[in-house]
Amino acid sequence: MTTSMIWASAAISYALFWFWYVGFRQKIRPHEVDDTMRLFDIHDVGTANQREHIRHFLANDDGKDFVMVNLLHLQAPLGESRKKLEAYQRIFLGALLRKAGHPVMIARAAAGNIENVACDHADNWTAAGLVRYRSRRDFMEMLPSTVGSEHHGLKLGALEKTFAFPASPWFMFGGPRIVVALSITLVAAMLQLATGI
């Protein structure tokens, strides 16, 4: 294998990863937003305010990735609620990973709120999480298999209270884009050394 073949293979490998992880898909069209919002009417899910937030989020698609910020307060007994939440996550995160989404951070609360401004009932959180989505289109396409589903019911059955909101733009030092690029570069360099080219 020549040097040019090694580095060409490395470049192609990273391009394939980039295509999967970043993607090049069309922004959400207005009729797709309308079709998606009918799900919430069919299953009678969410308040009018929440539905309007989702509509606004989809209608203003920027084509970029985002993170969903989640705070969770599990019901007692915690052991049983964690099992329900884990069962939900196995299904949901499996589907999300196929669309290049993944958790960025998941953590258990170490104490109650240490700052609380005008949030009278926003204490006693059990866990926090940031979940990366490749695009708003991916989020939209996952809604039909999530809204009103049995596995989403497991999540709701595990929670005393929760809130979630999308955040964009966002940035993470390192991250898969850089880690994968460095890993492919390292493998290519080692191959070059091993072949003595």
Coordinates of N, CA, C and O in Angstrom, one line a residue:
M1 N 0.9 -1.2 0.0 CA 0.0 0.0 0.0 C 0.9 1.2 0.0 O 1.8 1.4 0.8
T2 N 0.7 2.1 -0.9 CA 1.5 3.3 -1.1 C 1.0 4.4 -0.1 O -0.1 4.3 0.5
T3 N 1.9 5.4 0.1 CA 1.5 6.5 1.0 C 0.2 7.2 0.5 O -0.7 7.5 1.3
S4 N 0.1 7.4 -0.8 CA -1.1 8.1 -1.3 C -2.3 7.3 -1.1 O -3.4 7.8 -0.7
M5 N -2.2 6.0 -1.2 CA -3.4 5.1 -0.9 C -3.8 5.1 0.5 O -5.0 5.2 0.9
I6 N -2.8 5.1 1.4 CA -3.1 5.2 2.9 C -3.9 6.5 3.2 O -4.9 6.4 3.9
W7 N -3.3 7.6 2.8 CA -3.9 8.9 3.1 C -5.2 9.1 2.4 O -6.1 9.8 2.9
A8 N -5.3 8.6 1.2 CA -6.6 8.7 0.4 C -7.7 7.9 1.2 O -8.8 8.4 1.3
S9 N -7.3 6.7 1.7 CA -8.3 5.9 2.4 C -8.7 6.6 3.7 O -9.9 6.5 4.1
A10 N -7.7 7.2 4.3 CA -8.0 8.0 5.6 C -9.0 9.1 5.3 O -10.0 9.4 6.0
A11 N -8.8 9.8 4.2 CA -9.6 11.0 3.8 C -11.0 10.5 3.5 O -12.0 11.1 3.9
I12 N -11.1 9.4 2.8 CA -12.5 8.8 2.4 C -13.2 8.4 3.7 O -14.4 8.6 3.8
S13 N -12.4 7.7 4.6 CA -13.1 7.2 5.8 C -13.6 8.4 6.6 O -14.8 8.3 7.1
Y14 N -12.9 9.5 6.7 CA -13.4 10.6 7.5 C -14.5 11.3 6.7 O -15.5 11.8 7.4
A15 N -14.5 11.3 5.4 CA -15.6 11.9 4.7 C -16.9 11.1 4.9 O -18.0 11.7 5.0
L16 N -16.8 9.8 4.9 CA -18.0 9.0 5.2 C -18.5 9.2 6.6 O -19.7 9.3 6.8
F17 N -17.6 9.3 7.6 CA -18.0 9.6 8.9 C -18.7 11.0 9.0 O -19.7 11.1 9.6
W18 N -18.1 12.0 8.3 CA -18.7 13.3 8.3 C -20.1 13.3 7.7 O -21.0 14.0 8.2
F19 N -20.2 12.6 6.6 CA -21.6 12.5 6.0 C -22.6 11.9 6.9 O -23.7 12.4 7.0
W20 N -22.2 10.9 7.7 CA -23.1 10.3 8.7 C -23.3 11.2 9.9 O -24.5 11.4 10.3
Y21 N -22.3 11.8 10.4 CA -22.4 12.5 11.7 C -22.9 13.9 11.5 O -23.7 14.4 12.3
V22 N -22.6 14.5 10.4 CA -23.1 15.9 10.2 C -24.3 15.9 9.2 O -25.3 16.5 9.5
G23 N -24.1 15.2 8.1 CA -25.2 15.1 7.2 C -25.4 16.3 6.3 O -24.9 17.4 6.6
F24 N -26.1 16.1 5.2 CA -26.4 17.2 4.3 C -27.9 17.0 3.8 O -28.1 16.5 2.7
R25 N -28.8 17.3 4.7 CA -30.2 17.1 4.4 C -31.0 18.4 4.3 O -30.5 19.4 4.8
Q26 N -32.1 18.3 3.6 CA -32.9 19.5 3.4 C -33.5 20.0 4.7 O -33.8 19.2 5.6
K27 N -33.7 21.3 4.8 CA -34.3 21.9 6.0 C -35.8 21.5 5.9 O -36.4 21.1 4.9
I28 N -36.4 21.5 7.1 CA -37.8 21.1 7.2 C -38.7 22.1 6.5 O -38.6 23.3 6.6
R29 N -39.7 21.5 5.7 CA -40.6 22.4 5.0 C -41.9 22.6 5.8 O -42.3 21.8 6.6
P30 N -42.6 23.7 5.5 CA -43.8 24.1 6.2 C -44.8 22.9 6.3 O -45.4 22.7 7.4
H31 N -45.1 22.2 5.2 CA -46.1 21.2 5.3 C -45.7 20.0 6.2 O -46.5 19.3 6.8
E32 N -44.4 19.8 6.3 CA -43.9 18.8 7.2 C -44.1 19.1 8.7 O -44.4 18.3 9.5
V33 N -44.0 20.4 9.0 CA -44.2 20.9 10.3 C -45.7 20.6 10.6 O -46.0 20.1 11.7
D34 N -46.6 21.0 9.7 CA -48.0 20.8 9.9 C -48.4 19.3 10.1 O -49.1 18.9 11.1
D35 N -47.8 18.4 9.3 CA -48.0 17.0 9.4 C -47.5 16.5 10.8 O -48.2 15.7 11.4
T36 N -46.4 17.0 11.2 CA -45.8 16.5 12.5 C -46.7 17.0 13.7 O -46.9 16.2 14.6
M37 N -47.2 18.2 13.6 CA -47.9 18.7 14.8 C -49.3 18.0 14.9 O -49.8 18.0 16.0
R38 N -49.8 17.4 13.9 CA -51.0 16.6 14.0 C -50.8 15.4 14.9 O -51.8 14.9 15.5
L39 N -49.6 14.9 15.1 CA -49.3 13.9 16.0 C -49.8 14.2 17.4 O -50.3 13.4 18.2
F40 N -49.5 15.5 17.8 CA -49.8 15.9 19.2 C -51.3 16.0 19.4 O -51.8 15.9 20.5
D41 N -52.1 16.3 18.3 CA -53.5 16.4 18.4 C -54.1 14.9 18.5 O -55.0 14.6 19.3
I42 N -53.5 14.0 17.7 CA -54.0 12.6 17.7 C -53.8 12.0 19.0 O -54.7 11.3 19.5
H43 N -52.6 12.2 19.7 CA -52.3 11.6 20.9 C -52.7 12.5 22.1 O -52.5 12.1 23.3
D44 N -53.1 13.7 21.8 CA -53.5 14.7 22.9 C -52.3 14.8 23.9 O -52.5 14.6 25.1
V45 N -51.2 15.2 23.4 CA -50.0 15.3 24.2 C -49.5 16.7 24.2 O -49.5 17.4 23.1
G46 N -49.1 17.2 25.3 CA -48.5 18.5 25.5 C -49.5 19.6 25.6 O -50.6 19.5 25.1
T47 N -49.1 20.7 26.3 CA -50.0 21.9 26.4 C -49.9 22.7 25.1 O -49.0 22.5 24.3
A48 N -50.8 23.7 25.0 CA -50.8 24.5 23.8 C -49.5 25.3 23.7 O -48.9 25.5 22.6
N49 N -48.9 25.7 24.9 CA -47.7 26.4 24.9 C -46.5 25.5 24.4 O -45.7 25.9 23.6
Q50 N -46.5 24.3 24.9 CA -45.4 23.3 24.5 C -45.5 23.0 23.0 O -44.5 23.0 22.3
R51 N -46.7 22.9 22.5 CA -46.9 22.6 21.1 C -46.4 23.8 20.2 O -45.8 23.6 19.2
E52 N -46.7 25.0 20.7 CA -46.2 26.1 20.0 C -44.7 26.2 20.0 O -44.1 26.6 18.9
H53 N -44.1 25.9 21.1 CA -42.6 25.9 21.1 C -42.0 24.9 20.1 O -41.0 25.1 19.4
I54 N -42.6 23.7 20.0 CA -42.2 22.7 19.1 C -42.4 23.1 17.7 O -41.5 23.0 16.8
R55 N -43.5 23.7 17.4 CA -43.8 24.2 16.0 C -42.8 25.3 15.6 O -42.2 25.3 14.5
H56 N -42.5 26.2 16.6 CA -41.5 27.3 16.3 C -40.1 26.7 16.0 O -39.4 27.1 15.1
F57 N -39.8 25.7 16.8 CA -38.5 25.1 16.7 C -38.3 24.4 15.4 O -37.3 24.5 14.7
L58 N -39.3 23.6 14.9 CA -39.2 23.0 13.6 C -39.3 23.9 12.5 O -38.6 23.8 11.5
A59 N -40.2 24.9 12.6 CA -40.4 25.9 11.5 C -39.1 26.8 11.3 O -39.0 27.3 10.2
N60 N -38.3 26.9 12.3 CA -37.1 27.7 12.1 C -35.8 26.9 12.1 O -34.8 27.2 12.7
D61 N -35.9 25.8 11.3 CA -34.8 24.9 11.1 C -33.6 25.6 10.5 O -33.7 26.2 9.5
D62 N -32.4 25.5 11.2 CA -31.2 26.0 10.7 C -30.3 25.0 10.0 O -29.2 25.3 9.6
G63 N -30.8 23.7 10.0 CA -30.0 22.7 9.4 C -28.8 22.2 10.2 O -28.1 21.3 9.7
K64 N -28.6 22.7 11.4 CA -27.5 22.3 12.2 C -27.9 21.4 13.4 O -29.1 21.2 13.7
D65 N -26.9 20.9 14.1 CA -27.2 20.0 15.2 C -27.5 20.9 16.4 O -27.3 22.1 16.4
F66 N -28.1 20.2 17.4 CA -28.4 20.9 18.7 C -28.4 19.9 19.8 O -28.2 18.7 19.6
V67 N -28.5 20.4 21.0 CA -28.5 19.6 22.2 C -29.9 19.8 22.9 O -30.4 20.9 23.0
M68 N -30.4 18.7 23.4 CA -31.6 18.8 24.2 C -31.2 18.8 25.7 O -30.4 17.9 26.1
V69 N -31.5 19.8 26.4 CA -31.1 20.0 27.8 C -32.3 19.4 28.7 O -33.4 19.8 28.5
N70 N -31.9 18.4 29.5 CA -33.0 17.7 30.3 C -32.6 17.8 31.8 O -31.5 17.5 32.2
L71 N -33.6 18.0 32.6 CA -33.6 17.8 34.0 C -34.7 16.8 34.4 O -35.8 17.0 34.0
L72 N -34.3 15.9 35.2 CA -35.2 14.8 35.6 C -35.4 14.6 37.1 O -34.4 14.7 37.8
H73 N -36.6 14.5 37.6 CA -36.8 14.1 39.0 C -37.6 12.8 39.0 O -38.8 12.8 38.6
L74 N -36.9 11.7 39.4 CA -37.5 10.4 39.3 C -38.5 10.2 40.5 O -38.3 10.7 41.6
Q75 N -39.5 9.4 40.2 CA -40.5 9.0 41.3 C -39.8 8.0 42.2 O -38.9 7.3 41.9
A76 N -40.3 8.0 43.5 CA -40.0 7.0 44.4 C -40.9 5.8 44.2 O -42.0 5.9 43.8
P77 N -40.4 4.6 44.3 CA -39.0 4.2 44.7 C -38.0 4.4 43.5 O -38.4 4.1 42.4
L78 N -36.8 5.0 43.8 CA -35.9 5.3 42.7 C -35.5 4.1 41.9 O -35.3 4.2 40.7
G79 N -35.3 3.0 42.5 CA -34.8 1.8 41.8 C -35.7 1.4 40.7 O -35.3 1.1 39.6
E80 N -37.0 1.4 41.0 CA -38.0 1.0 40.0 C -38.1 2.0 38.9 O -38.2 1.7 37.7
S81 N -38.0 3.3 39.3 CA -38.1 4.3 38.2 C -36.8 4.3 37.3 O -36.9 4.5 36.1
R82 N -35.7 4.0 37.9 CA -34.5 3.9 37.1 C -34.6 2.8 36.1 O -34.1 2.9 35.0
K83 N -35.2 1.7 36.5 CA -35.3 0.5 35.6 C -36.2 0.9 34.4 O -36.0 0.6 33.2
K84 N -37.3 1.7 34.7 CA -38.2 2.1 33.6 C -37.5 3.1 32.7 O -37.6 3.0 31.5
L85 N -36.7 4.0 33.3 CA -36.0 5.0 32.5 C -34.9 4.3 31.6 O -34.7 4.6 30.4
E86 N -34.3 3.3 32.2 CA -33.2 2.6 31.4 C -33.9 1.8 30.2 O -33.3 1.7 29.2
A87 N -35.1 1.2 30.5 CA -35.8 0.5 29.4 C -36.1 1.5 28.3 O -36.0 1.1 27.1
Y88 N -36.6 2.7 28.7 CA -36.9 3.7 27.7 C -35.6 4.1 26.9 O -35.6 4.2 25.6
Q89 N -34.5 4.3 27.6 CA -33.3 4.8 27.0 C -32.7 3.8 26.0 O -32.2 4.1 25.0
R90 N -32.9 2.5 26.3 CA -32.3 1.5 25.4 C -33.0 1.6 24.0 O -32.3 1.4 23.0
I91 N -34.3 1.8 24.0 CA -35.0 1.9 22.8 C -34.8 3.3 22.1 O -34.4 3.3 20.9
F92 N -34.9 4.3 22.9 CA -34.8 5.7 22.3 C -33.4 6.0 21.8 O -33.2 6.5 20.7
L93 N -32.4 5.7 22.7 CA -31.0 6.1 22.4 C -30.5 5.2 21.3 O -29.7 5.6 20.5
G94 N -31.0 4.0 21.2 CA -30.6 3.1 20.0 C -31.1 3.7 18.7 O -30.3 3.7 17.8
A95 N -32.3 4.2 18.7 CA -32.8 4.8 17.4 C -32.1 6.1 17.2 O -31.8 6.5 16.0
L96 N -31.7 6.9 18.2 CA -31.0 8.1 18.1 C -29.6 7.9 17.5 O -29.2 8.7 16.7
L97 N -28.9 6.9 18.0 CA -27.6 6.6 17.6 C -27.5 6.3 16.1 O -26.6 6.7 15.4
R98 N -28.5 5.7 15.6 CA -28.6 5.4 14.1 C -28.6 6.7 13.3 O -28.3 6.7 12.2
K99 N -29.1 7.7 13.9 CA -29.1 9.1 13.3 C -28.0 10.0 13.8 O -28.1 11.2 13.7
A100 N -26.9 9.4 14.3 CA -25.7 10.1 14.8 C -26.0 11.0 16.0 O -25.2 11.9 16.2
G101 N -27.1 10.7 16.7 CA -27.3 11.4 18.0 C -26.7 10.6 19.1 O -26.6 9.4 19.0
H102 N -26.4 11.3 20.2 CA -25.8 10.6 21.3 C -25.9 11.5 22.6 O -25.9 12.7 22.5
P103 N -25.8 10.9 23.8 CA -25.6 11.7 25.0 C -24.3 12.4 25.0 O -23.3 11.9 24.6
V104 N -24.3 13.6 25.4 CA -23.1 14.4 25.6 C -22.7 14.4 27.0 O -21.5 14.3 27.4
M105 N -23.7 14.4 27.9 CA -23.4 14.4 29.4 C -24.6 13.8 30.1 O -25.8 14.2 29.8
I106 N -24.4 12.9 31.0 CA -25.5 12.4 31.8 C -24.9 12.3 33.2 O -23.8 11.8 33.5
A107 N -25.6 12.9 34.2 CA -25.1 13.0 35.6 C -26.2 12.9 36.6 O -27.3 13.4 36.3
R108 N -25.9 12.3 37.7 CA -26.8 12.3 38.9 C -26.6 13.5 39.7 O -25.5 14.0 39.9
A109 N -27.7 14.0 40.3 CA -27.6 15.2 41.1 C -26.8 14.9 42.4 O -27.0 13.8 43.0
A110 N -25.9 15.7 42.8 CA -25.1 15.5 44.0 C -25.7 16.3 45.2 O -25.3 16.0 46.3
A111 N -26.6 17.2 44.9 CA -27.3 17.9 46.0 C -28.5 18.7 45.4 O -28.7 18.7 44.2
G112 N -29.3 19.3 46.2 CA -30.4 20.1 45.7 C -29.9 21.4 45.1 O -28.6 21.6 45.1
N113 N -30.8 22.3 44.7 CA -30.4 23.5 44.0 C -29.5 24.3 45.0 O -29.7 24.5 46.2
I114 N -28.4 24.9 44.4 CA -27.6 25.9 45.1 C -27.9 27.3 44.6 O -27.3 28.3 45.1
E115 N -28.7 27.4 43.6 CA -29.2 28.7 43.1 C -30.6 28.5 42.6 O -30.8 27.5 41.8
N116 N -31.5 29.3 42.9 CA -32.9 29.1 42.6 C -33.5 30.5 42.5 O -33.8 31.1 43.5
V117 N -33.8 31.0 41.3 CA -34.4 32.3 41.1 C -35.7 32.2 40.5 O -35.8 31.7 39.3
A118 N -36.8 32.5 41.2 CA -38.1 32.5 40.7 C -38.5 31.1 40.1 O -39.2 31.0 39.1
C119 N -38.0 30.0 40.8 CA -38.4 28.7 40.4 C -38.9 27.9 41.6 O -38.1 27.1 42.2
D120 N -40.1 28.2 42.0 CA -40.6 27.7 43.3 C -40.6 26.2 43.4 O -40.5 25.6 44.5
H121 N -40.9 25.5 42.3 CA -41.1 24.1 42.4 C -40.0 23.4 41.5 O -40.3 22.3 40.9
A122 N -38.8 24.0 41.4 CA -37.8 23.4 40.6 C -36.6 23.0 41.4 O -35.5 23.4 41.2
D123 N -36.8 22.1 42.4 CA -35.7 21.6 43.2 C -35.9 20.1 43.2 O -36.7 19.5 42.6
N124 N -34.9 19.4 43.9 CA -35.0 18.0 44.1 C -34.8 17.2 42.8 O -35.4 16.1 42.6
W125 N -34.0 17.7 41.9 CA -33.7 17.0 40.7 C -32.9 15.7 40.9 O -32.0 15.7 41.8
T126 N -33.1 14.7 40.2 CA -32.4 13.4 40.3 C -31.2 13.3 39.4 O -30.2 12.8 39.7
A127 N -31.4 13.8 38.2 CA -30.4 13.7 37.1 C -30.5 14.8 36.1 O -31.5 15.5 36.0
A128 N -29.4 15.0 35.4 CA -29.4 16.0 34.3 C -28.7 15.3 33.1 O -27.9 14.4 33.2
G129 N -29.1 15.8 31.9 CA -28.5 15.2 30.7 C -28.5 16.2 29.5 O -29.4 17.0 29.4
L130 N -27.5 16.0 28.7 CA -27.5 16.8 27.4 C -27.4 15.7 26.3 O -26.6 14.8 26.4
V131 N -28.3 15.8 25.4 CA -28.4 14.8 24.3 C -28.2 15.5 22.9 O -29.0 16.4 22.7
R132 N -27.3 15.1 22.1 CA -27.0 15.7 20.8 C -27.9 15.1 19.8 O -27.9 13.9 19.6
Y133 N -28.5 15.9 19.0 CA -29.2 15.5 17.8 C -28.5 16.1 16.6 O -28.0 17.2 16.6
R134 N -28.5 15.3 15.5 CA -27.8 15.8 14.3 C -28.5 16.9 13.6 O -27.9 17.8 13.0
S135 N -29.8 17.0 13.7 CA -30.6 18.0 13.1 C -32.0 18.0 13.7 O -32.5 17.1 14.3
R136 N -32.7 19.1 13.4 CA -34.1 19.2 13.8 C -35.0 18.3 12.9 O -36.0 17.8 13.4
R137 N -34.5 18.0 11.7 CA -35.2 17.0 10.9 C -35.2 15.6 11.6 O -36.2 14.9 11.6
D138 N -34.0 15.2 12.1 CA -33.9 14.0 12.8 C -34.9 13.9 14.0 O -35.5 12.9 14.2
F139 N -34.9 15.0 14.7 CA -35.8 15.1 15.9 C -37.3 14.9 15.4 O -38.0 14.2 16.0
M140 N -37.6 15.6 14.3 CA -39.0 15.5 13.8 C -39.3 14.1 13.3 O -40.4 13.6 13.6
E141 N -38.3 13.4 12.7 CA -38.6 12.1 12.2 C -38.7 11.0 13.3 O -39.3 10.0 13.1
M142 N -38.2 11.4 14.5 CA -38.3 10.4 15.6 C -39.6 10.6 16.3 O -40.0 9.7 17.1
L143 N -40.2 11.7 16.2 CA -41.5 11.9 16.9 C -42.6 10.9 16.7 O -43.2 10.5 17.7
P144 N -42.8 10.5 15.4 CA -43.9 9.5 15.2 C -43.7 8.2 16.0 O -44.7 7.6 16.4
S145 N -42.5 7.8 16.2 CA -42.3 6.5 16.9 C -42.1 6.7 18.4 O -42.0 5.8 19.2
T146 N -42.2 8.0 18.8 CA -42.0 8.3 20.3 C -43.3 8.8 20.9 O -43.7 8.3 22.0
V147 N -43.9 9.8 20.3 CA -45.1 10.4 20.9 C -46.2 9.3 21.0 O -46.6 8.7 20.0
G148 N -46.7 9.1 22.2 CA -47.7 8.2 22.5 C -47.3 6.7 22.5 O -48.1 5.8 22.6
S149 N -46.0 6.5 22.4 CA -45.5 5.1 22.3 C -45.4 4.5 23.7 O -45.4 5.1 24.7
E150 N -45.3 3.1 23.7 CA -45.1 2.4 25.0 C -43.8 2.8 25.7 O -43.8 2.9 26.9
H151 N -42.7 2.9 24.9 CA -41.5 3.2 25.6 C -41.4 4.6 26.1 O -40.8 4.9 27.2
H152 N -42.1 5.6 25.5 CA -42.2 6.9 26.0 C -43.1 6.9 27.3 O -42.8 7.7 28.2
G153 N -44.0 6.0 27.3 CA -44.8 5.8 28.5 C -44.0 5.4 29.7 O -44.3 5.8 30.9
L154 N -43.0 4.5 29.4 CA -42.1 4.1 30.5 C -41.3 5.3 31.1 O -41.2 5.4 32.3
K155 N -40.9 6.2 30.2 CA -40.2 7.4 30.7 C -41.2 8.3 31.6 O -40.8 8.7 32.7
L156 N -42.4 8.5 31.1 CA -43.3 9.3 31.8 C -43.7 8.7 33.2 O -43.9 9.4 34.2
G157 N -43.8 7.3 33.2 CA -44.1 6.6 34.4 C -43.0 6.7 35.4 O -43.2 6.4 36.6
A158 N -41.7 7.0 35.0 CA -40.6 7.0 35.9 C -40.4 8.4 36.5 O -39.7 8.5 37.5
L159 N -41.1 9.4 36.0 CA -40.8 10.8 36.3 C -41.8 11.4 37.2 O -43.0 11.3 37.0
E160 N -41.3 12.1 38.3 CA -42.2 13.0 39.1 C -42.4 14.3 38.4 O -43.5 14.8 38.3
K161 N -41.3 14.8 37.8 CA -41.3 16.0 37.0 C -40.1 16.1 36.1 O -39.1 15.4 36.4
T162 N -40.2 16.9 35.1 CA -39.0 17.0 34.2 C -39.3 18.3 33.3 O -40.4 18.8 33.2
F163 N -38.2 18.8 32.8 CA -38.3 19.7 31.7 C -37.2 19.5 30.7 O -36.1 19.0 31.1
A164 N -37.4 19.9 29.5 CA -36.4 19.7 28.4 C -36.6 20.9 27.4 O -37.7 21.3 27.1
F165 N -35.5 21.4 27.0 CA -35.5 22.4 25.9 C -34.3 22.3 25.0 O -33.3 21.9 25.5
P166 N -34.5 22.6 23.7 CA -33.4 22.5 22.8 C -32.5 23.7 22.9 O -33.0 24.8 23.1
A167 N -31.2 23.5 22.7 CA -30.2 24.6 22.8 C -29.4 24.6 21.5 O -28.8 23.6 21.2
S168 N -29.3 25.7 20.8 CA -28.5 25.8 19.6 C -28.3 27.3 19.3 O -29.2 28.1 19.5
P169 N -27.1 27.7 18.8 CA -25.9 26.8 18.6 C -25.2 26.4 19.9 O -25.4 27.0 20.9
W170 N -24.4 25.4 19.8 CA -23.7 24.9 20.9 C -22.3 24.4 20.5 O -22.0 24.3 19.3
F171 N -21.4 24.2 21.5 CA -20.0 23.8 21.1 C -19.5 22.9 22.2 O -19.8 23.1 23.4
M172 N -18.7 21.9 21.8 CA -18.1 21.0 22.8 C -16.6 20.9 22.4 O -16.3 20.5 21.3
F173 N -15.7 21.1 23.4 CA -14.3 20.9 23.1 C -14.1 19.4 22.8 O -14.7 18.5 23.5
G174 N -13.3 19.1 21.9 CA -13.1 17.7 21.5 C -14.3 17.2 20.7 O -14.5 17.7 19.6
G175 N -15.0 16.2 21.2 CA -16.2 15.8 20.5 C -15.8 14.8 19.4 O -14.6 14.7 18.9
P176 N -16.8 14.1 18.8 CA -16.5 13.0 17.8 C -15.8 13.5 16.6 O -15.0 12.8 16.0
R177 N -16.2 14.8 16.1 CA -15.5 15.3 14.9 C -14.0 15.3 15.0 O -13.3 14.9 14.1
I178 N -13.5 15.8 16.2 CA -12.1 15.9 16.4 C -11.5 14.5 16.7 O -10.4 14.1 16.2
V179 N -12.2 13.8 17.6 CA -11.7 12.5 18.1 C -11.5 11.5 16.9 O -10.5 10.8 16.8
V180 N -12.5 11.4 16.1 CA -12.5 10.5 14.9 C -11.4 11.0 13.9 O -10.6 10.1 13.4
A181 N -11.3 12.3 13.7 CA -10.2 12.8 12.8 C -8.8 12.4 13.3 O -8.0 11.9 12.5
L182 N -8.6 12.6 14.6 CA -7.3 12.3 15.2 C -7.1 10.8 15.2 O -5.9 10.3 14.9
S183 N -8.1 10.0 15.4 CA -8.0 8.5 15.4 C -7.6 8.0 14.0 O -6.7 7.1 13.9
I184 N -8.3 8.5 13.0 CA -8.0 8.1 11.6 C -6.6 8.5 11.2 O -5.9 7.7 10.6
T185 N -6.2 9.7 11.6 CA -4.9 10.2 11.3 C -3.8 9.3 12.0 O -2.8 8.9 11.4
L186 N -4.0 8.9 13.2 CA -3.1 8.1 13.9 C -3.0 6.7 13.3 O -1.9 6.2 13.1
V187 N -4.1 6.1 12.9 CA -4.1 4.8 12.2 C -3.3 4.9 10.9 O -2.5 4.0 10.6
A188 N -3.6 5.9 10.1 CA -2.9 6.1 8.9 C -1.4 6.3 9.0 O -0.6 5.7 8.3
A189 N -1.0 7.1 10.0 CA 0.4 7.3 10.3 C 1.1 6.0 10.7 O 2.2 5.7 10.3
M190 N 0.4 5.2 11.6 CA 1.0 3.9 12.0 C 1.1 2.9 10.8 O 2.1 2.2 10.7
L191 N 0.1 2.9 9.9 CA 0.2 2.1 8.7 C 1.4 2.5 7.9 O 2.1 1.6 7.3
Q192 N 1.6 3.8 7.7 CA 2.7 4.2 6.9 C 4.0 3.8 7.5 O 4.9 3.4 6.8
L193 N 4.1 3.9 8.9 CA 5.4 3.5 9.5 C 5.5 2.0 9.4 O 6.7 1.5 9.2
A194 N 4.5 1.2 9.6 CA 4.5 -0.2 9.6 C 4.9 -0.8 8.2 O 5.6 -1.8 8.1
T195 N 4.5 -0.1 7.1 CA 4.9 -0.5 5.8 C 6.2 0.0 5.3 O 6.7 -0.3 4.2
G196 N 6.8 0.9 6.1 CA 8.1 1.4 5.8 C 8.2 2.3 4.6 O 9.2 2.4 4.0
I197 N 7.1 3.0 4.3 CA 7.0 3.9 3.2 C 7.6 5.2 3.6 O 7.2 5.8 4.6

